[in-house]
Backbone as a printed PyTorch tensor [residue, N CA C, xyz], in Angstrom:
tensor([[[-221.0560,  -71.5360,   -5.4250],
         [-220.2450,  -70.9340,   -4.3870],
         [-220.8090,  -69.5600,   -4.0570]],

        [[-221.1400,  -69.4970,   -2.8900],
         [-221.6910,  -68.3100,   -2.4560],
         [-220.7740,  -66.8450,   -2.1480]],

        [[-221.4110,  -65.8110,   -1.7550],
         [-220.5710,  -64.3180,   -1.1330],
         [-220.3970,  -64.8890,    0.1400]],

        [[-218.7240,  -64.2730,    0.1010],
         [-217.7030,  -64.3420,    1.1320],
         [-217.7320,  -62.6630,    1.2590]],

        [[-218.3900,  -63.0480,    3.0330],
         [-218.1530,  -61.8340,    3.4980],
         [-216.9260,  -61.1780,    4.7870]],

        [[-216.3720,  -60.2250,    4.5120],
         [-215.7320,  -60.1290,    5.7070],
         [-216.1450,  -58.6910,    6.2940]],

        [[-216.4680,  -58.6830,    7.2010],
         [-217.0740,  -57.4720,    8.3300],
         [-216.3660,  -56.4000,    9.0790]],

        [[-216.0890,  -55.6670,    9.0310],
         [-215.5040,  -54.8560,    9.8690],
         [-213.6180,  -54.8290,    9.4480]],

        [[-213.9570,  -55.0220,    8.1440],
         [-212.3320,  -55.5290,    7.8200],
         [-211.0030,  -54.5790,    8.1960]],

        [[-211.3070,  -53.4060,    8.6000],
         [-210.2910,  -52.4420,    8.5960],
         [-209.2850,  -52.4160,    7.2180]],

        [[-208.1100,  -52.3710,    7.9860],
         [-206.9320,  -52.3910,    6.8860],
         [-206.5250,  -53.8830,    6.5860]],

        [[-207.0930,  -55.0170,    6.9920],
         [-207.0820,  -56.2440,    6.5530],
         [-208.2740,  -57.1360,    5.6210]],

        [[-207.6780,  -55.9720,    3.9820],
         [-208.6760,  -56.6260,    3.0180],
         [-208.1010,  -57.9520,    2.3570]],

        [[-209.2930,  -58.9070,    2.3160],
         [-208.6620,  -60.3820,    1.9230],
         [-209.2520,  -60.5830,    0.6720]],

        [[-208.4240,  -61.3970,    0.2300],
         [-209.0040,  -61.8030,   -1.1370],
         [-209.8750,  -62.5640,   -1.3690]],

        [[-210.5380,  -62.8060,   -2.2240],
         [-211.9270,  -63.7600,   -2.6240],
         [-213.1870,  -63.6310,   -1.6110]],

        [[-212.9800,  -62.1900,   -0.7980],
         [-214.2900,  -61.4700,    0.4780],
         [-214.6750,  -60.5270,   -0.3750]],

        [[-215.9070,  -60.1270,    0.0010],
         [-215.9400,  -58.8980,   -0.0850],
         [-215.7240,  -58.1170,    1.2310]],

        [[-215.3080,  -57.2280,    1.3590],
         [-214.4420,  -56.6990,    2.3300],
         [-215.5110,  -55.3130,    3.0930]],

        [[-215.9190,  -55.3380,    4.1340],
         [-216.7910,  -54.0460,    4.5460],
         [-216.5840,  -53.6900,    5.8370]],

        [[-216.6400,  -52.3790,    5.7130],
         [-216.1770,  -51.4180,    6.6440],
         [-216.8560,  -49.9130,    6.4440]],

        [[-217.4130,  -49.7550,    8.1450],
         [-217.6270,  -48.2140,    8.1810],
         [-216.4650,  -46.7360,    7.4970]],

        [[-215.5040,  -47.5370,    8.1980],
         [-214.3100,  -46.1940,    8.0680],
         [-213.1740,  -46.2070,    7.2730]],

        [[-212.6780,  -47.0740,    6.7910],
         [-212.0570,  -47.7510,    5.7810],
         [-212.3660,  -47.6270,    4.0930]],

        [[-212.1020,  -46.2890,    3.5730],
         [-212.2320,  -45.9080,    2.2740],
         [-211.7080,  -46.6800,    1.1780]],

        [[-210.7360,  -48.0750,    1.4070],
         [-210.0870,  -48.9000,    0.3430],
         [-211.0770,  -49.9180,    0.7210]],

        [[-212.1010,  -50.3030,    1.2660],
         [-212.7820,  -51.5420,    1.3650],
         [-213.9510,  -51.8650,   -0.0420]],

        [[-214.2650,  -52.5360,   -0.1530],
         [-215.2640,  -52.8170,   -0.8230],
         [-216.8970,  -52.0230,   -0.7080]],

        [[-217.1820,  -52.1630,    0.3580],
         [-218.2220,  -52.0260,    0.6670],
         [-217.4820,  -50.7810,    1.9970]],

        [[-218.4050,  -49.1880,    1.6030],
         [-218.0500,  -48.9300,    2.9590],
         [-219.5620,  -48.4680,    3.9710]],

        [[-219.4320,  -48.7130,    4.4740],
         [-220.8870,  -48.9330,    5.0740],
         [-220.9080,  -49.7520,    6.3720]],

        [[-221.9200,  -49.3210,    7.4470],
         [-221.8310,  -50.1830,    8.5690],
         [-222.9150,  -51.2180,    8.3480]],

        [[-222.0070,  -52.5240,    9.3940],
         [-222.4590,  -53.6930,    9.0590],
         [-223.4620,  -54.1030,    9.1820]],

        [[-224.6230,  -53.2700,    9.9480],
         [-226.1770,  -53.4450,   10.2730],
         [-226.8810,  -53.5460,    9.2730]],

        [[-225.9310,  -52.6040,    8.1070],
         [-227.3230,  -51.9760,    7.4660],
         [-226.6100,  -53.5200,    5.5860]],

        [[-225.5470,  -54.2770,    6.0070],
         [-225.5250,  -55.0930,    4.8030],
         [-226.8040,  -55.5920,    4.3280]],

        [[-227.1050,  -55.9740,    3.3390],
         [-228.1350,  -56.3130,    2.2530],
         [-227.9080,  -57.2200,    1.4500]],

        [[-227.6040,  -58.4240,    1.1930],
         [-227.7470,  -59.3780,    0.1800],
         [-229.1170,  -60.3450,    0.2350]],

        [[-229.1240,  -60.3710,   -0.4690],
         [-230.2740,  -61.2810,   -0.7160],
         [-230.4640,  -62.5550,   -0.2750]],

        [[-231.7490,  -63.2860,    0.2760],
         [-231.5510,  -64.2150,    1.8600],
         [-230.7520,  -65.2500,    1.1650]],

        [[-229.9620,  -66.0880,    1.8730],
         [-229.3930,  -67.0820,    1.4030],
         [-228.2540,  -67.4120,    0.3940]],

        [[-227.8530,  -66.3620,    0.1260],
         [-226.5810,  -66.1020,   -0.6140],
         [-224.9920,  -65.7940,   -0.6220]],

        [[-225.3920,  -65.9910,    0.7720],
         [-224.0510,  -65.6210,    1.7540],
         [-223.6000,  -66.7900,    2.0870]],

        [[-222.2100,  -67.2890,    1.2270],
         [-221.5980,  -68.6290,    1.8730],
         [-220.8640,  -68.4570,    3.5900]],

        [[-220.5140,  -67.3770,    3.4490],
         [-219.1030,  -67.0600,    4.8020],
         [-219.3860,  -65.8040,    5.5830]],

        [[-219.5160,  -65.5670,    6.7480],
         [-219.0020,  -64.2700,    7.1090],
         [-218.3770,  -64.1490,    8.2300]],

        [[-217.3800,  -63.5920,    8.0280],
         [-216.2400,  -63.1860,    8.9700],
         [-215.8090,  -62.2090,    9.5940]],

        [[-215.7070,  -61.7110,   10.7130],
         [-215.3620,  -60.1780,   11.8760],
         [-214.6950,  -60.7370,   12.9230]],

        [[-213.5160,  -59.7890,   12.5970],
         [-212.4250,  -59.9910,   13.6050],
         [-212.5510,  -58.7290,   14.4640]],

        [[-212.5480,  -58.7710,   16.0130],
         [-212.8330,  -57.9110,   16.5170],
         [-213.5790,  -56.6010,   16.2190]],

        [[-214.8720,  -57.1600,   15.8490],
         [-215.7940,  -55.9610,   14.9930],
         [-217.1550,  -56.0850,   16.1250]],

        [[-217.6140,  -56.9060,   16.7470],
         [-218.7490,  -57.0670,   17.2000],
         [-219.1460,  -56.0010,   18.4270]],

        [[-218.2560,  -55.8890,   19.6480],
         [-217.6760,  -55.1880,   20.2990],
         [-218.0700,  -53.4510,   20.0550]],

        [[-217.9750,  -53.6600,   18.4870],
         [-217.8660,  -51.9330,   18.2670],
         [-219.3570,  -51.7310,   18.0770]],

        [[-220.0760,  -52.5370,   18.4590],
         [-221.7740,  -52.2790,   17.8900],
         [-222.2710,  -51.8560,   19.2240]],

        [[-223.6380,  -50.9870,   19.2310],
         [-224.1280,  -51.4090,   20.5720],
         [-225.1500,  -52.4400,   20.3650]],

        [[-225.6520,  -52.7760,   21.8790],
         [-226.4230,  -54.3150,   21.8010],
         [-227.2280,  -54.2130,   20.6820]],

        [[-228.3100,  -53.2900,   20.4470],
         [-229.5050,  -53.4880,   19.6520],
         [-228.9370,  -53.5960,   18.3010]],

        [[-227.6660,  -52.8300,   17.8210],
         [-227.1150,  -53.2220,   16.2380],
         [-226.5350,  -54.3260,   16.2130]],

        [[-225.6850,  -55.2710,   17.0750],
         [-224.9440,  -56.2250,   17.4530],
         [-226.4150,  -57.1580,   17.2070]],

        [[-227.7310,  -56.7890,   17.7040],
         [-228.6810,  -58.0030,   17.1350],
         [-228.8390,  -57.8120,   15.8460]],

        [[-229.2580,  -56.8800,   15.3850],
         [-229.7020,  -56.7380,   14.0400],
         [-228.5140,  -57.2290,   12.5860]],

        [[-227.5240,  -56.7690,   13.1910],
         [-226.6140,  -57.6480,   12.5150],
         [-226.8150,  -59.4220,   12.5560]],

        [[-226.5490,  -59.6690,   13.3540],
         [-226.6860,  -61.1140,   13.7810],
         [-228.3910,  -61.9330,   12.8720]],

        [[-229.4180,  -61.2170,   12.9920],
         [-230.1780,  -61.4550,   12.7030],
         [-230.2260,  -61.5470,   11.2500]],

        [[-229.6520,  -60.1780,   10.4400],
         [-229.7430,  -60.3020,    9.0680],
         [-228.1600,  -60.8440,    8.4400]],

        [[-227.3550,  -61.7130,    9.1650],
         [-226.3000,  -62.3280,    9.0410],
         [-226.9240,  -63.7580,    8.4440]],

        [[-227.8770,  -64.1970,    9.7630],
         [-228.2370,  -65.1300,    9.5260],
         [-229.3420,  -65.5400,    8.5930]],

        [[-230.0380,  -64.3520,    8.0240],
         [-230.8080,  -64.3320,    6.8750],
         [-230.3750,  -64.5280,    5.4780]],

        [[-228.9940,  -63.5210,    5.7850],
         [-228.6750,  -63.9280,    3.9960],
         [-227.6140,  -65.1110,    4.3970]],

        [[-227.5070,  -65.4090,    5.0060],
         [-226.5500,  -66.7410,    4.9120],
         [-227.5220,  -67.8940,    4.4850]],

        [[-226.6930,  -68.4740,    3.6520],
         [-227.2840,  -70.1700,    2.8890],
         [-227.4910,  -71.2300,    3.8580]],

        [[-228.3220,  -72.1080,    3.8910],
         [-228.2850,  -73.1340,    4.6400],
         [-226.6420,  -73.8020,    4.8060]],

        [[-226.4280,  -74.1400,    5.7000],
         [-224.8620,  -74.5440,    6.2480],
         [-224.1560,  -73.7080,    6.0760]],

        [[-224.4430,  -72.5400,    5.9100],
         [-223.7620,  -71.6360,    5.6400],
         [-223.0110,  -70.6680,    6.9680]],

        [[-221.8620,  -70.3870,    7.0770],
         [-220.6470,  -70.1480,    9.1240],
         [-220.5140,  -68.7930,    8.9580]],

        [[-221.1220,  -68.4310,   10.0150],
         [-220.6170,  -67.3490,   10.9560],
         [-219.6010,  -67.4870,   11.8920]],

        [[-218.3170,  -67.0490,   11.5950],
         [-217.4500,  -66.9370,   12.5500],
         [-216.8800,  -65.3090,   12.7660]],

        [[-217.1080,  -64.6720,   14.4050],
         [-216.6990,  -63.4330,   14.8040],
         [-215.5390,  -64.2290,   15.7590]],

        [[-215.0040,  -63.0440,   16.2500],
         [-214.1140,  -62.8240,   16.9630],
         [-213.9670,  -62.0510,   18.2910]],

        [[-214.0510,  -62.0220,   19.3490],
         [-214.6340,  -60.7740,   20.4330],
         [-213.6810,  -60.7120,   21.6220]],

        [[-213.0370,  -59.7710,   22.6140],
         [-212.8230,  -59.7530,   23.5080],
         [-213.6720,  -60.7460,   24.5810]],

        [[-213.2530,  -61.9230,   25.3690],
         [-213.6050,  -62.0840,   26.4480],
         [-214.0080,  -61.8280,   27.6940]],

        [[-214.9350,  -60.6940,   27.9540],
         [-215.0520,  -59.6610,   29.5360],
         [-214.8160,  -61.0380,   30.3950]],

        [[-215.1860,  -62.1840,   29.6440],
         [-214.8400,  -63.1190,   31.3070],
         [-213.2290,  -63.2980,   31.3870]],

        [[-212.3590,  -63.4240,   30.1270],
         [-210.7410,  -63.2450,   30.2750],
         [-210.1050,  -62.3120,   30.6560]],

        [[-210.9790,  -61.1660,   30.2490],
         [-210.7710,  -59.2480,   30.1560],
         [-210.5990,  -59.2910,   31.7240]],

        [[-211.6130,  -59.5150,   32.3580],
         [-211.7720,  -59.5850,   33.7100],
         [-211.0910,  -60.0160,   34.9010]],

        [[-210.4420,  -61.8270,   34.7660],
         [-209.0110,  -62.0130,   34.9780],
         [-208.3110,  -61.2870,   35.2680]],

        [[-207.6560,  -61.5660,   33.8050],
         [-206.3800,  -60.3620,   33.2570],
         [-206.4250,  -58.8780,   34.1160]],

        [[-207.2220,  -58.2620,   34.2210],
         [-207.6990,  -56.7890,   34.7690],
         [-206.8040,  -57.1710,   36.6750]],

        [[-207.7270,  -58.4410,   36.7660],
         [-206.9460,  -58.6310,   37.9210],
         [-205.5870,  -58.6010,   38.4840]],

        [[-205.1720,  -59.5830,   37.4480],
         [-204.1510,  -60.0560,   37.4510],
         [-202.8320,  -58.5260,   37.7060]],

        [[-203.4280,  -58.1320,   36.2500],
         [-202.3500,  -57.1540,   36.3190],
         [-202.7380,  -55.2830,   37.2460]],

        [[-203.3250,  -55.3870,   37.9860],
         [-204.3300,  -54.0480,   38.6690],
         [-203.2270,  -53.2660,   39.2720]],

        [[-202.0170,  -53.6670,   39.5530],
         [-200.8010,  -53.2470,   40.1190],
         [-200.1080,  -52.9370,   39.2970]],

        [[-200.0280,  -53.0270,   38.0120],
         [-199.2360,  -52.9550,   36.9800],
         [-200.1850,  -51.5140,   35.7220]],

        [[-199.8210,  -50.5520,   36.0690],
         [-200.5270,  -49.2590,   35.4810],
         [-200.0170,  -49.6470,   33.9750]],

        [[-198.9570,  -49.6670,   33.2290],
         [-198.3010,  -49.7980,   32.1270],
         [-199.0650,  -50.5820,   31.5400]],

        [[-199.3380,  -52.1750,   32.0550],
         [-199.9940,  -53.1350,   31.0870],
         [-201.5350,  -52.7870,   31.2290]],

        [[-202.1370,  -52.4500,   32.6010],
         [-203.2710,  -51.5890,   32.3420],
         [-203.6890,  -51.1250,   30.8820]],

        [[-203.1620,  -49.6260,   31.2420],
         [-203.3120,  -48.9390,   30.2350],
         [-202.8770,  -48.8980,   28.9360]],

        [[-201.7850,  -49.7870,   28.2390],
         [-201.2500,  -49.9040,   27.6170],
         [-201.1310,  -51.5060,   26.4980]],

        [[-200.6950,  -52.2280,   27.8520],
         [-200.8600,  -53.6920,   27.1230],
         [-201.9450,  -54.2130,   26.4910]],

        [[-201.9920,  -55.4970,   26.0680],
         [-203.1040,  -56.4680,   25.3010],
         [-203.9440,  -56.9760,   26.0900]],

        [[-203.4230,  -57.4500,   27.5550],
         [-204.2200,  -58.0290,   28.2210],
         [-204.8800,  -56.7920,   30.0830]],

        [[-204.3350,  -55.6430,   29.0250],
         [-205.0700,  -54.5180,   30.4050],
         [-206.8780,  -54.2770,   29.8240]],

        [[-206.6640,  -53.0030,   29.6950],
         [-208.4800,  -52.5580,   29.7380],
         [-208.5540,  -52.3130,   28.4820]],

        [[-207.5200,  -52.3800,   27.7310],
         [-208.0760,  -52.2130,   25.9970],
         [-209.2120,  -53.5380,   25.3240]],

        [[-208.7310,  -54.7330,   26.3580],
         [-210.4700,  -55.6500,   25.9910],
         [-211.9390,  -54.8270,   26.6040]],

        [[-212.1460,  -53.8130,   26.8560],
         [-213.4140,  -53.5010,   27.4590],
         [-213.2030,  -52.4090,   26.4710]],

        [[-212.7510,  -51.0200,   26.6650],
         [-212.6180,  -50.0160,   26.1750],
         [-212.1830,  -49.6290,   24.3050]],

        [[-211.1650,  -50.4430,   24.0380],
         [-210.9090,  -50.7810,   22.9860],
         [-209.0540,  -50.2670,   22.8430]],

        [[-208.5330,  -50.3970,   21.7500],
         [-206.7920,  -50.2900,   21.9620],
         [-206.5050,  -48.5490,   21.9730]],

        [[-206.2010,  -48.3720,   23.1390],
         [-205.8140,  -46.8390,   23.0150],
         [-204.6120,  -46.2360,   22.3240]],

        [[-204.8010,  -45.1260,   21.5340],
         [-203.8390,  -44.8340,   20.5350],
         [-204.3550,  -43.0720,   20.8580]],

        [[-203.3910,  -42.5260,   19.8850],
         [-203.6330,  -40.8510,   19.6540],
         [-204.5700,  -40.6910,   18.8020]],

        [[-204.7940,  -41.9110,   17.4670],
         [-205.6960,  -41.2190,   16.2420],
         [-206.9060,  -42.2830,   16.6820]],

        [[-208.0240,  -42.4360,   17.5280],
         [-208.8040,  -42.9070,   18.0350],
         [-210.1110,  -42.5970,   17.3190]],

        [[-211.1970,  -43.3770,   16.4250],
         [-212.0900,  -42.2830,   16.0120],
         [-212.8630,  -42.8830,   17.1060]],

        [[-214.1720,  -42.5840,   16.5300],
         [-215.9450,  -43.3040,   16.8960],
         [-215.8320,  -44.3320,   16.9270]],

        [[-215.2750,  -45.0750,   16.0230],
         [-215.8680,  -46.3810,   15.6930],
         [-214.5170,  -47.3900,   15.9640]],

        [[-213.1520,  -46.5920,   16.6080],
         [-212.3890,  -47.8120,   17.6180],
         [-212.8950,  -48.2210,   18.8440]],

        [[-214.0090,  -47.1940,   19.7610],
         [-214.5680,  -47.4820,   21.1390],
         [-215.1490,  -48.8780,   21.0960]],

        [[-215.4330,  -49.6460,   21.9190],
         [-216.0940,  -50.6010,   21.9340],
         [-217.3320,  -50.1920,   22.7040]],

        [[-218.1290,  -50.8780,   22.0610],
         [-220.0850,  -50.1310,   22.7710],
         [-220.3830,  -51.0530,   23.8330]],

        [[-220.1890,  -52.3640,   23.7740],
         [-220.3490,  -53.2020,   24.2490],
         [-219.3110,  -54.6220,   24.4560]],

        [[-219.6820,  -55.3740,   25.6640],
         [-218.8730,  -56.6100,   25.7090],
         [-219.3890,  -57.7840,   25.6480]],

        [[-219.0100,  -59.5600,   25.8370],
         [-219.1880,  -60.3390,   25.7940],
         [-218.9570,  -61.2750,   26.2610]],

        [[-219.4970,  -62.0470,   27.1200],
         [-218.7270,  -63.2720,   27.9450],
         [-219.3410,  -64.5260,   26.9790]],

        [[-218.7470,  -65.5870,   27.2320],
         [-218.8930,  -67.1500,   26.3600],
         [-220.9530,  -66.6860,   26.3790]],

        [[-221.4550,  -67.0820,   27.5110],
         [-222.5830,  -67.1730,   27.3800],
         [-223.2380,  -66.6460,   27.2040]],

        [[-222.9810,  -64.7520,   26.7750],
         [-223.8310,  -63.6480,   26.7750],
         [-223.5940,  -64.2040,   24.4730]],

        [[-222.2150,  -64.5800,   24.1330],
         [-222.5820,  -64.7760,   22.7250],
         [-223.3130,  -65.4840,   22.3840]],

        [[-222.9660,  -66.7660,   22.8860],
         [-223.7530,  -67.8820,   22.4720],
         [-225.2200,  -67.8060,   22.6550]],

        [[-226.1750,  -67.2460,   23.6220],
         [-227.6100,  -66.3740,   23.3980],
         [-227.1320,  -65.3470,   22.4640]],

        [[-226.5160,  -64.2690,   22.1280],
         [-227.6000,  -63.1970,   21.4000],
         [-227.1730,  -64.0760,   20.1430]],

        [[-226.5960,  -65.3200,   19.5660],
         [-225.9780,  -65.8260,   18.3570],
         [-227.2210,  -66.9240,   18.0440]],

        [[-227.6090,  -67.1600,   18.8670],
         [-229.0620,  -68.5840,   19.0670],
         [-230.1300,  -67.5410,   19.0600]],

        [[-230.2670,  -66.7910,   19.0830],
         [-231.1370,  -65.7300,   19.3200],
         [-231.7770,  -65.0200,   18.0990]],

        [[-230.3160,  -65.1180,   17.1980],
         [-230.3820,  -64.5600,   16.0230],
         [-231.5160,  -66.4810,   15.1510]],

        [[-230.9170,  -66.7410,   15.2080],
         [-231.7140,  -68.2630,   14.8820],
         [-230.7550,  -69.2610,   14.6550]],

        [[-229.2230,  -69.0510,   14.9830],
         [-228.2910,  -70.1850,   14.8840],
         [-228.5850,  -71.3030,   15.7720]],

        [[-228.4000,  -72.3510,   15.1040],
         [-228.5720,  -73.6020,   16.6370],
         [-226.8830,  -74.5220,   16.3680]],

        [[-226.3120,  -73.9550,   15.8190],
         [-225.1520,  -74.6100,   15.9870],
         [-223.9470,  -73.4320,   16.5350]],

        [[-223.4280,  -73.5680,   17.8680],
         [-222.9380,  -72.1060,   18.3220],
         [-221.6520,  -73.4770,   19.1970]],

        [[-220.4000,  -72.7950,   18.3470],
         [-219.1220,  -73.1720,   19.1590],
         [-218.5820,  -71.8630,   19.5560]],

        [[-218.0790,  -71.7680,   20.6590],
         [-217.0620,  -70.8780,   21.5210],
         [-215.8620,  -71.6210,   21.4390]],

        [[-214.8270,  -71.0360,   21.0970],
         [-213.1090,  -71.3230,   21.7690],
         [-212.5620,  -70.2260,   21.6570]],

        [[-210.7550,  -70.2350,   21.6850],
         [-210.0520,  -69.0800,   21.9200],
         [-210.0530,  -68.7500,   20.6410]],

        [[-210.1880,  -67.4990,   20.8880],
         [-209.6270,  -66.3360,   19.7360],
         [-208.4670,  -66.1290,   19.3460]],

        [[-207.8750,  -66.3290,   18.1830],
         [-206.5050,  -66.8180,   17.3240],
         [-206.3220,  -65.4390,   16.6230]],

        [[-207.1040,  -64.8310,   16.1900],
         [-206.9090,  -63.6280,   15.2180],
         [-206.2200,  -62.9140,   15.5820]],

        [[-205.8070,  -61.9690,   16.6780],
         [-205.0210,  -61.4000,   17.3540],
         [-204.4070,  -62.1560,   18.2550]],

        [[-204.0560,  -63.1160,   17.9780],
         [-202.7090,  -63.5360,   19.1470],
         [-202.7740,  -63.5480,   20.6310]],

        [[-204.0520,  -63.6860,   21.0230],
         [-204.0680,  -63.3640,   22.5720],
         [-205.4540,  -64.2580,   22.2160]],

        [[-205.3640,  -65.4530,   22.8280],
         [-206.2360,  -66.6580,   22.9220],
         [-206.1800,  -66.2850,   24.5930]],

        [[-205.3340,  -65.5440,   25.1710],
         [-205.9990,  -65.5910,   26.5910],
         [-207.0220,  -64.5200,   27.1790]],

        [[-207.2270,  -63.4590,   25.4920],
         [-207.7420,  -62.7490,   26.4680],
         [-209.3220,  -62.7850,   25.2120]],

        [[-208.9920,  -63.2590,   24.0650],
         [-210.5940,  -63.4580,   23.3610],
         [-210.6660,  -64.2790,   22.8640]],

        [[-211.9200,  -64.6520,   22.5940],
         [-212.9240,  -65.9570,   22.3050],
         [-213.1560,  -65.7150,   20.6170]],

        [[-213.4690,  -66.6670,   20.1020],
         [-213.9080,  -67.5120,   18.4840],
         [-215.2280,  -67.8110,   18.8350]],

        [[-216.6210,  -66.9550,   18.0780],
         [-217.8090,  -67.7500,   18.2750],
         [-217.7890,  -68.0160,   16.2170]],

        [[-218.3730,  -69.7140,   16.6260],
         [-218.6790,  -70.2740,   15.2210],
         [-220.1620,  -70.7220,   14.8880]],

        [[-220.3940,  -70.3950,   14.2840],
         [-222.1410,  -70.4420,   14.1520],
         [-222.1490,  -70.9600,   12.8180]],

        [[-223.2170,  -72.2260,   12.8320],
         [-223.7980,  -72.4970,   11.1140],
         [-225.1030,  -72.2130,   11.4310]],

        [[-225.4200,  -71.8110,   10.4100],
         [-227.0590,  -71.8460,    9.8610],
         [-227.8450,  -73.0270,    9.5990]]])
């Protein structure tokens, strides 16, 4: 049984992960996720719930790339990401509505990230993602098994996507 990783865990440390995070002083590992290190093929799991987002493109590859290095043969990548193609919608939808704008789940907090008072560095989002911009930089990395569906982790399957990747 291989390392169970979870990425970007914030304040949601799970059991039987190892748990990593830039900013998050109770995690396991605190450290950003570019720079993880296990040894190739030893990685049964890794998991990021709305963590990808916070990278810019060129770390968002390098992650991906050495994700898929230490992961074991059959071994799943599953992230989690805002939809810019749902984000985008939604933006529409509600453009008359300043409150859910700025405020709600389905305004501009999928592009920008969730606005609050204690905001650091590393709540901004650097970058976004539509179905087909993941599924390349995820095949890219060297996955050839790449599912997209809705994003369950946060409760808003309408406004982000589930990419699942095996090795």
């Amino acid at each position: 049984m291989g390392i169970k990783l979870h990425i970007g865990c914030g304040s949601d440390l799970r059991e039987g992960y190892v748990n990593a995070d830039e900013f998050n002083p109770k995690a396991d590992l605190i450290m950003r996720i570019q720079d993880l290190n296990y040894p190739t093929g030893s990685v049964e799991r890794i998991e990021g719930y709305m963590v990808l987002e916070h990278l810019s493109p060129q770390d968002a590859r390098l992650f991906l790339a050495n994700a898929y290095r230490m992961l074991e043969s059959g071994g799943t990548l599953i992230l989690e990401v805002p939809d810019l193609a749902k984000v985008a919608r939604l933006t529409l939808i509600f453009a008359g509505d300043p409150e859910q704008l700025e405020k709600g789940p389905f305004g501009l907090r999928g592009v920008f990230g969730e606005p609050t008072d204690h905001m650091t560095l590393g709540d901004y989002h650097k970058w976004g993602y539509t179905p087909a911009l993941a599924e390349s930089i995820v095949r890219e990395a060297g996955f050839s098994k790449v599912t997209i569906s809705d994003g369950l982790s946060h409760r808003f399957p309408l406004r982000d996507m589930r990419i699942e990747a095996i090795k």
